[in-house]
Short mmCIF file of C-alpha atoms and ligand atoms in Angstrom, two decimals:
data_model
loop_
_atom_site.label_atom_id
_atom_site.label_comp_id
_atom_site.label_asym_id
_atom_site.label_seq_id
_atom_site.Cartn_x
_atom_site.Cartn_y
_atom_site.Cartn_z
CA MET A 1 0.03 0.02 0.09
CA ALA A 2 1.22 3.53 -0.85
CA PHE A 3 1.28 6.56 1.37
CA ASN A 4 1.01 9.14 -1.21
CA SER A 5 -0.20 12.59 -0.29
CA SER A 6 -3.84 13.14 -1.08
CA LYS A 7 -3.67 17.00 -1.74
CA LYS A 8 -2.67 17.94 -5.33
CA LEU A 9 0.83 19.58 -5.56
CA PRO A 10 3.43 19.79 -8.28
CA PRO A 11 5.49 16.70 -8.23
CA GLY A 12 8.45 16.80 -5.61
CA GLN A 13 6.59 19.17 -3.32
CA GLN A 14 4.11 16.41 -2.20
CA LYS A 15 4.47 15.75 1.59
CA LEU A 16 2.66 13.24 3.52
CA ARG A 17 0.08 15.38 5.40
CA LEU A 18 -0.52 14.64 8.89
CA GLY A 19 -3.48 15.11 11.32
CA ILE A 20 -1.98 15.18 14.90
CA LEU A 21 -4.58 14.29 17.69
CA VAL A 22 -3.63 15.27 21.22
CA SER A 23 -5.27 15.44 24.56
CA GLY A 24 -2.39 16.82 27.12
CA ARG A 25 0.96 18.34 27.33
CA GLY A 26 1.95 17.81 23.77
CA SER A 27 5.47 16.87 24.07
CA ASN A 28 5.45 14.40 21.08
CA LEU A 29 3.55 17.23 19.20
CA GLN A 30 6.58 19.43 19.85
CA ALA A 31 8.90 16.72 18.68
CA LEU A 32 6.77 16.37 15.47
CA ILE A 33 6.86 20.33 14.86
CA ASP A 34 10.47 20.43 15.42
CA ALA A 35 11.28 17.74 13.20
CA SER A 36 9.33 19.01 10.51
CA LYS A 37 11.05 22.38 10.78
CA GLN A 38 14.43 20.66 10.60
CA ASN A 39 13.38 18.81 7.62
CA LYS A 40 13.99 15.15 9.50
CA MET A 41 10.38 14.29 8.36
CA ALA A 42 9.13 14.14 5.17
CA ALA A 43 5.93 15.13 6.26
CA SER A 44 3.93 18.20 7.05
CA ILE A 45 1.34 19.03 9.90
CA ALA A 46 -1.86 19.68 8.05
CA VAL A 47 -3.77 20.06 11.46
CA VAL A 48 -3.88 19.42 15.12
CA ILE A 49 -7.01 18.43 16.76
CA SER A 50 -7.54 18.46 20.23
CA ASN A 51 -10.23 16.93 22.39
CA LYS A 52 -9.38 19.43 25.12
CA ALA A 53 -9.68 23.10 24.95
CA ASP A 54 -7.15 23.57 27.68
CA ALA A 55 -4.41 21.18 26.54
CA LEU A 56 -0.98 22.35 26.46
CA ALA A 57 -0.70 21.01 23.28
CA VAL A 58 -3.12 23.34 21.81
CA LYS A 59 -0.85 26.33 22.97
CA LYS A 60 1.97 24.42 21.34
CA ALA A 61 0.01 24.13 17.93
CA GLN A 62 -1.06 27.61 18.00
CA ASP A 63 2.45 29.01 18.94
CA ALA A 64 4.01 27.12 15.79
CA ILE A 65 1.09 28.69 13.78
CA LEU A 66 -0.43 25.42 12.82
CA PRO A 67 -4.12 24.97 11.87
CA THR A 68 -5.42 23.95 15.37
CA ARG A 69 -8.94 22.88 16.33
CA VAL A 70 -10.47 21.97 19.33
CA LEU A 71 -13.03 19.14 19.13
CA SER A 72 -14.50 18.27 22.30
CA ALA A 73 -16.90 15.62 23.01
CA VAL A 74 -20.59 16.98 23.67
CA LYS A 75 -22.07 15.23 26.72
CA GLY A 76 -23.98 12.14 25.76
CA GLU A 77 -22.70 12.16 22.33
CA SER A 78 -21.93 8.68 20.84
CA LEU A 79 -18.47 7.81 19.54
CA GLU A 80 -20.01 7.64 16.01
CA ASP A 81 -21.12 11.14 16.06
CA TYR A 82 -18.17 12.34 17.29
CA GLU A 83 -15.70 10.66 14.91
CA LYS A 84 -18.16 11.98 12.00
CA LYS A 85 -17.07 15.43 12.98
CA LEU A 86 -13.54 14.35 13.45
CA ILE A 87 -13.49 12.70 9.95
CA GLU A 88 -15.12 15.62 8.27
CA LEU A 89 -12.38 17.84 9.92
CA LEU A 90 -9.40 15.42 8.94
CA LYS A 91 -10.87 15.21 5.01
CA LYS A 92 -11.08 19.15 5.05
CA HIS A 93 -7.45 19.23 5.92
CA HIS A 94 -6.43 16.45 3.23
CA VAL A 95 -4.94 14.19 5.79
CA ASP A 96 -3.03 11.36 4.79
CA LEU A 97 -1.94 9.93 8.01
CA VAL A 98 -3.55 10.26 11.41
CA VAL A 99 -1.00 10.41 14.44
CA LEU A 100 -2.35 9.73 18.12
CA ALA A 101 0.10 11.64 20.15
CA GLY A 102 -1.06 11.33 23.42
CA PHE A 103 -4.83 11.30 22.24
CA MET A 104 -6.80 10.00 25.41
CA ARG A 105 -9.96 8.73 23.25
CA LEU A 106 -10.69 5.65 22.07
CA VAL A 107 -10.78 5.13 18.19
CA GLY A 108 -13.78 3.70 16.77
CA LYS A 109 -15.02 1.86 13.41
CA ASN A 110 -15.65 4.67 11.59
CA LEU A 111 -12.49 6.59 12.14
CA LEU A 112 -10.43 3.13 11.37
CA GLU A 113 -12.79 2.80 8.05
CA ALA A 114 -11.96 6.27 7.02
CA TYR A 115 -8.22 5.85 7.30
CA PRO A 116 -7.41 2.07 7.20
CA ASN A 117 -3.91 1.22 8.33
CA ARG A 118 -3.47 5.14 8.11
CA ILE A 119 -3.48 5.91 11.99
CA ILE A 120 -0.61 5.32 14.32
CA ASN A 121 -0.25 5.65 17.94
CA ILE A 122 2.59 6.07 20.26
CA HIS A 123 2.55 4.11 23.30
CA PRO A 124 5.28 3.99 26.38
CA SER A 125 6.09 0.40 26.73
CA LEU A 126 7.36 -2.51 24.70
CA LEU A 127 4.30 -3.72 23.31
CA PRO A 128 2.33 -6.39 23.91
CA LYS A 129 3.62 -5.67 27.30
CA PHE A 130 1.62 -3.07 29.33
CA PRO A 131 -0.96 -1.61 27.25
CA GLY A 132 -3.42 0.92 28.56
CA LEU A 133 -2.87 3.70 31.22
CA LYS A 134 0.02 4.17 33.35
CA ALA A 135 2.43 2.04 31.22
CA GLN A 136 5.42 2.91 33.00
CA LYS A 137 4.17 2.35 36.44
CA GLN A 138 2.73 -1.08 35.16
CA ALA A 139 6.36 -1.88 34.24
CA LEU A 140 7.81 -0.62 37.63
CA GLU A 141 5.17 -3.05 39.18
CA ALA A 142 5.94 -5.99 37.20
CA LYS A 143 9.62 -5.46 38.27
CA ALA A 144 10.65 -5.38 34.49
CA THR A 145 14.39 -4.78 33.69
CA VAL A 146 13.39 -3.22 30.54
CA SER A 147 10.76 -1.12 29.03
CA GLY A 148 10.69 1.44 26.32
CA CYS A 149 8.22 2.69 23.71
CA THR A 150 6.14 1.47 20.48
CA VAL A 151 4.89 3.00 17.43
CA HIS A 152 1.96 0.93 16.05
CA PHE A 153 -0.82 0.88 13.74
CA VAL A 154 -4.15 1.51 15.57
CA ASP A 155 -6.77 -1.13 15.24
CA GLU A 156 -10.13 -1.58 17.35
CA GLY A 157 -8.32 -2.82 20.59
CA CYS A 158 -6.49 -1.04 23.17
CA ASP A 159 -3.01 -0.53 22.00
CA SER A 160 -2.95 -3.78 20.12
CA GLY A 161 -2.38 -2.92 16.45
CA PRO A 162 0.63 -4.04 14.59
CA ILE A 163 3.80 -2.94 15.83
CA ILE A 164 5.84 -0.82 13.63
CA MET A 165 8.74 0.03 15.57
CA GLN A 166 10.07 0.12 19.29
CA LYS A 167 12.88 1.46 21.36
CA LYS A 168 13.97 -0.30 24.41
CA VAL A 169 14.93 1.80 27.75
CA GLU A 170 16.66 0.00 30.70
CA VAL A 171 14.84 0.26 33.80
CA LEU A 172 17.02 1.26 36.74
CA LYS A 173 16.76 0.23 40.36
CA ASN A 174 15.87 3.59 41.65
CA ASP A 175 13.48 4.26 39.08
CA SER A 176 10.17 6.01 39.79
CA ALA A 177 7.20 6.17 37.48
CA GLU A 178 8.64 9.88 36.70
CA THR A 179 12.25 8.98 36.11
CA LEU A 180 11.23 6.18 33.79
CA SER A 181 8.68 8.30 32.13
CA GLU A 182 11.22 11.03 31.39
CA ARG A 183 13.61 8.62 29.73
CA ILE A 184 11.19 6.79 27.77
CA LEU A 185 9.78 10.25 26.71
CA ALA A 186 13.00 11.26 25.32
CA GLU A 187 13.16 8.12 22.79
CA GLU A 188 9.54 8.54 21.98
CA HIS A 189 10.76 11.99 20.70
CA GLN A 190 12.95 10.30 18.33
CA LEU A 191 10.88 7.21 17.37
CA LEU A 192 7.61 8.86 16.16
CA PRO A 193 9.20 11.31 13.70
CA LYS A 194 11.31 8.53 12.54
CA VAL A 195 8.61 6.00 11.85
CA ILE A 196 6.51 8.90 9.97
CA ASP A 197 9.36 9.50 7.96
CA LEU A 198 9.70 6.22 7.07
CA ILE A 199 5.90 5.90 6.34
CA ALA A 200 6.18 9.04 4.42
CA LYS A 201 9.12 7.45 2.28
CA ASN A 202 6.89 4.51 1.44
CA LYS A 203 9.28 2.26 3.66
CA VAL A 204 6.65 0.77 5.88
CA LYS A 205 4.49 -2.06 4.38
CA ILE A 206 1.51 -3.79 6.03
CA LYS A 207 0.00 -6.91 5.05
CA GLY A 208 -2.53 -8.35 7.37
CA ASN A 209 -1.16 -8.11 10.85
CA LYS A 210 2.57 -7.95 9.32
CA VAL A 211 4.44 -4.71 9.12
CA THR A 212 7.98 -4.79 7.15
CA ILE A 213 10.32 -1.81 7.05
CA LEU A 214 12.30 -1.56 4.17
CA ASP A 215 15.79 -0.49 3.89
C1 LIG B 301 3.15 9.83 25.78
O1 LIG B 301 3.85 8.89 26.73
C2 LIG B 301 2.59 8.83 24.83
O2 LIG B 301 3.39 7.57 24.66
C3 LIG B 301 1.17 8.67 25.35
O3 LIG B 301 0.72 9.76 25.88
C4 LIG B 301 2.02 10.61 26.35
C5 LIG B 301 1.76 11.82 25.79
O4 LIG B 301 2.72 12.70 26.13
N1 LIG B 301 0.37 7.86 24.45
P1 LIG B 301 2.75 14.17 25.21
O5 LIG B 301 1.41 14.78 25.32
O6 LIG B 301 3.11 13.91 24.04
O7 LIG B 301 3.60 14.96 25.96
#
């Protein structure tokens, strides 16, 4: 499957257009902004969408003068209705690849069908170990000696989609959830732009559940 940009631009100027979904602090978003500015990623940020108006990520996107939208869930609204609006926004901005960068909402069937194998997520553990919330605390409680981070394609499960790439981080004897999170986060900031660059360069192939990275 090819990940060519859907926006009509002259050949040579086409970049993969990212729709970045956020809910919180936005340090991964910032890493993507920096990588894009430094031309370390053959992709451009088409839109940043937050489900939280007061997320620090919103400020980071605005400071970088990126198209920024807040799409809060309305009380009682179904996931299906929320995603209808989300898909509309993503399409309006000609998004090719959806990047979940600390987006704290489940992804439903509609979004998955609108972007098949075109939604990726970053998670702070070596999946399939420690999916879900507080992955770093889970690693400490399990007395893991190594943890890390994973970028994977999103499917209907919780952090369960096909793994694209991982980076290991050693768990130190005196680690707290905070110190471990900090070291994992530093690796996340390298891994996410790297994977997006590979996708943009068509080097990530997925067949069924199997991901292959081309050299
Ligand atoms: C990161 O640890 C990411 O792996 C997880 O949520 C956190 C988001 O952090 N999915 P930030 O908002 O990018 O700083």
